[in-house]
Coordinates of C-alpha atoms in Angstrom, one line a residue:
X1 CA -34.8 -18.5 -22.1
X2 CA -37.8 -20.0 -20.5
X3 CA -41.0 -20.9 -22.4
X4 CA -44.5 -20.4 -21.1
X5 CA -48.0 -20.4 -22.4
X6 CA -48.7 -17.8 -25.1
X7 CA -45.1 -16.8 -25.7
X8 CA -41.4 -16.8 -24.7
X9 CA -39.7 -14.8 -21.9
X10 CA -36.3 -13.6 -22.9
X11 CA -34.0 -12.1 -20.3
X12 CA -30.9 -10.1 -21.1
X13 CA -28.1 -8.8 -18.9
X14 CA -26.5 -5.8 -20.6
X15 CA -23.9 -3.2 -19.7
X16 CA -23.5 0.1 -21.6
X17 CA -20.6 2.5 -21.2
X18 CA -19.9 6.0 -22.4
X19 CA -16.6 7.9 -22.4
X20 CA -17.4 10.3 -19.6
X21 CA -14.8 12.0 -17.5
X22 CA -17.0 12.4 -14.5
X23 CA -20.5 11.7 -13.4
X24 CA -22.8 14.7 -12.8
X25 CA -24.2 14.9 -9.3
X26 CA -27.3 12.8 -8.7
X27 CA -26.9 11.0 -12.0
X28 CA -27.1 7.2 -12.1
X29 CA -23.9 5.3 -13.1
X30 CA -23.1 5.5 -16.8
X31 CA -22.1 1.9 -16.8
X32 CA -25.7 1.1 -16.3
X33 CA -26.7 -2.5 -15.8
X34 CA -30.2 -3.3 -17.1
X35 CA -32.3 -6.4 -16.7
X36 CA -34.8 -6.6 -19.5
X37 CA -37.4 -9.1 -20.6
X38 CA -39.7 -9.5 -23.6
X39 CA -43.2 -11.0 -23.6
X40 CA -44.4 -12.4 -26.9
X41 CA -47.9 -13.6 -27.6
X42 CA -51.4 -12.4 -26.7
X43 CA -52.2 -11.6 -23.1
X44 CA -54.1 -8.9 -21.2
X45 CA -52.1 -5.9 -20.1
X46 CA -52.5 -6.7 -16.4
X47 CA -50.7 -10.0 -16.7
X48 CA -47.2 -8.8 -17.6
X49 CA -47.6 -5.8 -15.3
X50 CA -48.4 -8.2 -12.4
X51 CA -45.4 -10.3 -13.3
X52 CA -43.1 -7.2 -13.1
X53 CA -44.6 -6.1 -9.8
X54 CA -44.1 -9.6 -8.3
X55 CA -40.5 -9.7 -9.5
X56 CA -39.8 -6.3 -7.9
X57 CA -41.4 -7.5 -4.6
X58 CA -39.4 -10.7 -4.8
X59 CA -36.1 -8.8 -4.6
X60 CA -37.2 -6.7 -1.6
X61 CA -39.1 -3.7 -3.0
X62 CA -42.2 -2.8 -1.0
X63 CA -44.9 -3.4 -3.6
X64 CA -47.4 -1.4 -1.6
X65 CA -45.4 1.8 -2.3
X66 CA -45.0 1.3 -6.1
X67 CA -46.5 4.1 -8.3
X68 CA -47.4 4.0 -11.9
X69 CA -47.1 6.7 -14.6
X70 CA -49.2 6.3 -17.8
X71 CA -49.4 8.5 -20.9
X72 CA -51.7 11.5 -20.7
X73 CA -53.4 10.6 -24.0
X74 CA -56.6 8.7 -23.2
X75 CA -56.2 6.2 -26.1
X76 CA -53.0 4.9 -24.4
X77 CA -53.8 5.6 -20.8
X78 CA -57.3 4.1 -20.6
X79 CA -56.3 0.4 -21.2
X80 CA -53.4 0.8 -18.8
X81 CA -55.6 2.3 -16.1
X82 CA -58.1 -0.5 -16.5
X83 CA -55.3 -3.0 -16.1
X84 CA -54.0 -1.3 -13.0
X85 CA -57.6 -1.2 -11.6
X86 CA -57.9 -4.9 -12.2
X87 CA -54.8 -5.4 -10.0
X88 CA -56.3 -3.3 -7.3
X89 CA -54.1 -0.2 -7.7
X90 CA -55.6 2.9 -6.0
X91 CA -56.0 6.0 -8.0
X92 CA -53.5 8.0 -6.0
X93 CA -50.8 5.6 -7.1
X94 CA -51.3 6.5 -10.7
X95 CA -49.8 9.6 -12.4
X96 CA -49.8 10.9 -15.9
X97 CA -46.9 11.8 -18.2
X98 CA -47.7 15.0 -20.1
X99 CA -44.4 14.9 -22.1
X100 CA -44.6 14.0 -25.8
X101 CA -41.4 12.1 -25.9
X102 CA -41.1 8.8 -23.9
X103 CA -38.1 8.4 -21.6
X104 CA -38.0 4.7 -22.2
X105 CA -34.9 5.0 -24.4
X106 CA -34.1 1.2 -24.4
X107 CA -37.5 0.1 -25.7
X108 CA -37.4 -1.7 -29.1
X109 CA -41.1 -1.2 -29.7
X110 CA -42.6 2.1 -30.8
X111 CA -46.1 3.6 -31.1
X112 CA -47.8 1.6 -28.3
X113 CA -48.8 2.4 -24.8
X114 CA -45.9 2.8 -22.3
X115 CA -45.9 2.5 -18.5
X116 CA -43.3 3.5 -15.9
X117 CA -43.1 2.0 -12.5
X118 CA -41.8 4.4 -9.8
X119 CA -40.9 4.2 -6.2
X120 CA -41.0 7.2 -3.8
X121 CA -38.1 7.9 -1.5
X122 CA -38.1 10.7 1.0
X123 CA -40.5 13.5 1.6
X124 CA -42.8 15.0 -1.1
X125 CA -41.9 18.4 -2.5
X126 CA -45.4 19.8 -1.9
X127 CA -49.0 19.0 -1.8
X128 CA -49.2 18.2 -5.5
X129 CA -46.2 15.8 -5.4
X130 CA -47.2 12.5 -6.8
X131 CA -46.3 9.8 -9.4
X132 CA -44.6 11.4 -12.3
X133 CA -43.3 14.5 -10.3
X134 CA -39.9 15.7 -11.5
X135 CA -38.7 16.8 -8.1
X136 CA -36.4 13.7 -7.8
X137 CA -38.4 12.0 -5.1
X138 CA -39.6 9.2 -7.4
X139 CA -37.1 6.6 -8.6
X140 CA -38.0 5.1 -12.0
X141 CA -37.5 1.4 -11.5
X142 CA -38.9 0.0 -14.8
X143 CA -40.0 1.1 -18.2
X144 CA -42.7 -1.1 -20.0
X145 CA -43.4 -0.6 -23.7
X146 CA -46.3 -2.4 -25.3
X147 CA -46.7 -3.0 -29.0
X148 CA -49.2 -0.8 -31.0
X149 CA -52.9 -2.1 -30.8
X150 CA -52.9 -2.5 -34.6
X151 CA -50.4 -5.4 -34.4
X152 CA -52.0 -8.8 -34.2
X153 CA -49.2 -10.2 -32.0
X154 CA -49.0 -8.7 -28.5
X155 CA -45.5 -7.8 -27.4
X156 CA -44.0 -6.0 -24.4
X157 CA -40.5 -5.0 -23.4
X158 CA -39.5 -4.1 -19.8
X159 CA -36.2 -2.6 -18.8
X160 CA -35.4 -2.6 -15.0
X161 CA -32.5 -0.4 -13.9
X162 CA -30.2 -2.0 -11.4
X163 CA -29.0 1.2 -9.6
X164 CA -32.5 2.5 -9.0
X165 CA -33.7 -1.0 -7.9
X166 CA -30.9 -1.2 -5.3
X167 CA -31.8 2.3 -4.1
X168 CA -35.5 1.4 -3.7
X169 CA -34.7 -1.8 -1.7
X170 CA -32.6 0.3 0.7
X171 CA -34.9 3.3 0.6
X172 CA -32.2 5.8 -0.5
X173 CA -31.7 8.1 -3.5
X174 CA -28.0 7.5 -3.6
X175 CA -27.2 4.5 -5.8
X176 CA -24.0 3.8 -3.9
X177 CA -25.5 4.4 -0.5
X178 CA -26.8 0.8 -0.5
X179 CA -25.5 -2.0 1.8
X180 CA -24.0 -3.9 -1.1
X181 CA -21.4 -1.3 -1.8
X182 CA -20.5 -0.1 1.7
X183 CA -17.1 -1.9 1.9
X184 CA -16.2 -0.9 -1.6
X185 CA -17.1 2.7 -1.1
X186 CA -15.0 2.8 2.0
X187 CA -12.0 1.3 0.2
X188 CA -12.2 3.8 -2.6
X189 CA -12.4 6.7 -0.2
X190 CA -9.4 5.4 1.7
X191 CA -7.4 5.1 -1.6
X192 CA -8.3 8.5 -3.0
X193 CA -6.4 11.5 -1.9
X194 CA -8.2 14.8 -1.0
X195 CA -8.4 16.4 -4.4
X196 CA -10.9 19.1 -5.5
X197 CA -14.2 20.0 -4.0
X198 CA -16.4 17.8 -1.9
X199 CA -18.8 17.4 -4.9
X200 CA -16.0 16.4 -7.2
X201 CA -14.6 13.9 -4.7
X202 CA -18.1 12.3 -4.4
X203 CA -18.3 12.0 -8.2
X204 CA -14.9 10.3 -8.3
X205 CA -15.9 7.8 -5.6
X206 CA -19.1 6.9 -7.5
X207 CA -17.4 6.6 -10.8
X208 CA -14.6 4.3 -9.4
X209 CA -17.1 2.1 -7.5
X210 CA -19.2 1.7 -10.6
X211 CA -16.3 1.0 -12.9
X212 CA -14.4 -1.5 -10.8
X213 CA -17.6 -3.4 -9.8
X214 CA -18.8 -3.6 -13.4
X215 CA -15.4 -4.7 -14.6
X216 CA -15.4 -7.4 -11.9
X217 CA -18.7 -8.7 -13.1
X218 CA -17.5 -9.0 -16.7
X219 CA -14.1 -10.4 -15.8
X220 CA -15.8 -13.0 -13.6
X221 CA -17.8 -14.0 -16.7
X222 CA -14.5 -14.7 -18.6
X223 CA -14.1 -11.5 -20.5
X224 CA -10.5 -10.3 -20.1
X225 CA -9.4 -6.8 -21.3
X226 CA -8.9 -6.7 -25.0
X227 CA -9.4 -4.7 -28.2
X228 CA -12.9 -5.8 -29.3
X229 CA -16.4 -6.6 -28.2
X230 CA -17.0 -7.3 -24.5
X231 CA -13.3 -7.4 -23.9
X232 CA -13.0 -3.8 -25.1
X233 CA -15.8 -2.8 -22.6
X234 CA -13.7 -4.3 -19.8
X235 CA -10.6 -2.4 -21.1
X236 CA -12.5 0.9 -21.2
X237 CA -13.9 0.3 -17.7
X238 CA -10.5 -0.4 -16.2
X239 CA -8.8 2.4 -18.0
X240 CA -11.5 4.8 -17.0
X241 CA -11.0 3.9 -13.3
X242 CA -7.2 4.1 -13.7
X243 CA -7.6 7.6 -15.2
X244 CA -9.5 8.8 -12.1
X245 CA -6.6 7.4 -10.0
X246 CA -4.0 9.2 -12.1
X247 CA -5.9 12.5 -12.0
X248 CA -5.8 12.5 -8.2
X249 CA -2.2 11.5 -8.0
X250 CA -2.9 8.0 -6.7
X251 CA -0.6 5.1 -7.9
X252 CA -2.2 2.9 -10.5
X253 CA -1.2 -0.2 -8.5
X254 CA -4.3 0.3 -6.4
X255 CA -6.4 -0.7 -9.4
X256 CA -6.1 -4.5 -8.9
X257 CA -6.8 -4.1 -5.2
X258 CA -10.0 -2.3 -5.8
X259 CA -11.2 -4.9 -8.3
X260 CA -10.4 -7.6 -5.8
X261 CA -12.4 -5.7 -3.1
X262 CA -15.3 -5.3 -5.5
X263 CA -15.1 -9.1 -6.1
X264 CA -14.9 -10.1 -2.5
X265 CA -17.4 -7.7 -0.9
X266 CA -20.0 -7.3 -3.7
X267 CA -19.7 -9.8 -6.5
X268 CA -19.2 -13.0 -4.5
X269 CA -22.1 -11.9 -2.2
X270 CA -24.3 -12.5 -5.3
X271 CA -23.3 -16.2 -5.3
X272 CA -20.5 -16.1 -7.8
X273 CA -17.2 -17.8 -7.2
X274 CA -14.2 -15.5 -6.5
X275 CA -12.0 -14.3 -9.3
X276 CA -9.1 -16.6 -10.0
X277 CA -5.4 -15.5 -9.8
X278 CA -5.3 -15.7 -13.6
X279 CA -8.2 -13.2 -14.0
X280 CA -6.7 -10.8 -11.5
X281 CA -3.4 -11.1 -13.4
X282 CA -5.2 -9.8 -16.5
X283 CA -6.1 -6.7 -14.5
X284 CA -2.5 -6.1 -13.6
X285 CA -1.3 -6.6 -17.2
X286 CA -3.9 -4.1 -18.4
X287 CA -2.8 -1.6 -15.7
X288 CA 0.8 -1.9 -16.9
X289 CA -0.2 -1.3 -20.5
X290 CA -2.1 1.8 -19.5
X291 CA 0.8 3.0 -17.4
X292 CA 2.9 2.9 -20.6
X293 CA 0.3 5.0 -22.4
X294 CA 0.4 7.6 -19.6
X295 CA 4.2 7.7 -19.6
X296 CA 4.4 8.7 -23.2
X297 CA 1.4 11.1 -23.0
X298 CA 3.3 14.3 -22.1
X299 CA 5.7 14.1 -25.1
X300 CA 2.8 13.3 -27.5
X301 CA 0.7 16.1 -26.1
X302 CA 3.5 18.6 -26.3
X303 CA 4.3 17.8 -30.0
X304 CA 0.6 17.7 -31.1
X305 CA -1.1 20.4 -29.1
X306 CA 1.4 23.2 -28.8
X307 CA 1.8 23.4 -32.5
X308 CA -2.0 24.2 -32.9
X309 CA -2.9 27.7 -32.0
X310 CA -6.7 28.0 -32.2
X311 CA -8.4 26.1 -29.2
X312 CA -10.7 24.3 -31.7
X313 CA -7.8 22.8 -33.5
X314 CA -6.3 21.7 -30.2
X315 CA -9.6 19.9 -29.4
X316 CA -9.3 18.0 -32.6
X317 CA -5.7 17.1 -31.8
X318 CA -6.8 15.7 -28.4
X319 CA -9.3 13.4 -30.0
X320 CA -6.8 12.2 -32.5
X321 CA -4.4 11.3 -29.6
X322 CA -7.2 9.4 -27.9
X323 CA -8.0 7.5 -31.1
X324 CA -4.5 6.8 -32.2
X325 CA -2.6 6.4 -28.8
X326 CA -5.3 5.8 -26.2
X327 CA -4.6 9.0 -24.2
X328 CA -7.8 9.7 -22.2
X329 CA -9.4 13.1 -22.7
X330 CA -9.4 13.7 -18.9
X331 CA -5.6 13.3 -18.8
X332 CA -5.1 15.4 -21.9
X333 CA -7.3 18.3 -20.7
X334 CA -5.6 18.2 -17.3
X335 CA -2.2 18.4 -19.0
X336 CA -3.3 21.4 -21.1
X337 CA -4.6 23.2 -18.0
X338 CA -1.3 22.6 -16.1
X339 CA 0.6 24.1 -19.0
X340 CA -1.7 27.1 -19.5
X341 CA -2.9 25.8 -22.9
X342 CA -6.5 26.8 -23.8
X343 CA -8.8 24.1 -25.2
X344 CA -12.3 24.6 -26.3
X345 CA -14.3 22.1 -24.3
X346 CA -17.4 22.9 -26.3
X347 CA -15.7 22.1 -29.5
X348 CA -14.2 19.0 -27.9
X349 CA -17.7 17.8 -27.0
X350 CA -19.1 18.6 -30.4
X351 CA -16.3 16.8 -32.3
X352 CA -16.6 13.8 -30.0
X353 CA -20.3 13.6 -30.5
X354 CA -20.0 13.9 -34.3
X355 CA -17.3 11.3 -34.3
X356 CA -19.6 8.7 -32.5
X357 CA -22.4 9.5 -35.0
X358 CA -20.3 9.2 -38.2
X359 CA -18.1 6.3 -37.1
X360 CA -15.9 6.8 -40.1
X361 CA -12.1 7.1 -40.4
X362 CA -10.4 10.2 -39.1
X363 CA -9.6 12.7 -41.9
X364 CA -5.9 13.4 -42.5

């Protein structure tokens, strides 16, 4: 936390994970790393916007190609357009968001003007392609959310997405096509066997790269796999990566090696000291615990799933096995397919979603 005139800058480094079996094509990593900052105290709109632009330029983004998307409503867009004009931004670099719901999901403020900073990659989809176009050409680097004008204290939150930031620096739409991950991507491809379609294989490569790199970051900060808090995030990341290895028939013993490659080729290049032998040993211990879970999975699945006839009841049984015994849904669904047992994936997704919303104990 660094203090400055008129307020306090607060910087957070956060990692969010979701229990996904695979990443959809062209979707950013679900273990998304976000750098965010909060401005507190009165200041003109152009001041924090200029700070964010300077920060993006400082890490290698071509500031001359940045584009800005403001709300279509004049009450919100006019002050932002004046601030951008004050910074010398040309009109063709400004677009309008006609949607009624903001995509700045992480913003803690509500009701005030919002601004997105985008970066174009590749060729336009047509003559009307510009900032705010949904064709996929524009990477959204940052979301800025200002406090409502009725509040006496001026506040702003900005969330900068790491994957899009790296893509903009290397001028690519592929988050793992950047130089930082070249060696790690090659190692993952060498480890994975040819399994499934080309698209499915690409998804697995992206998921493994994301999981092992994120786990290496947290482990290097001293958070070893465990049952609660950040330690539980590390456990989920490692087990998610191990699940992908298991589903492709690859030995789980490759997990420690991939974490070490992520550390040596990506993490230490950021200036961190290499992972110690003790920290790498915690990865091996977690891999062995997960191997024991997979070893007893077939017997548990056979006793729990085959006794339930409707596919909806089987979906419920799979969620209970994940909650009580740690059997991943990907492994459970693959086992059911191999044995010709039908499971309602729609019911599985609905039950899983309701479970995360309610967060209560499982009914008997």
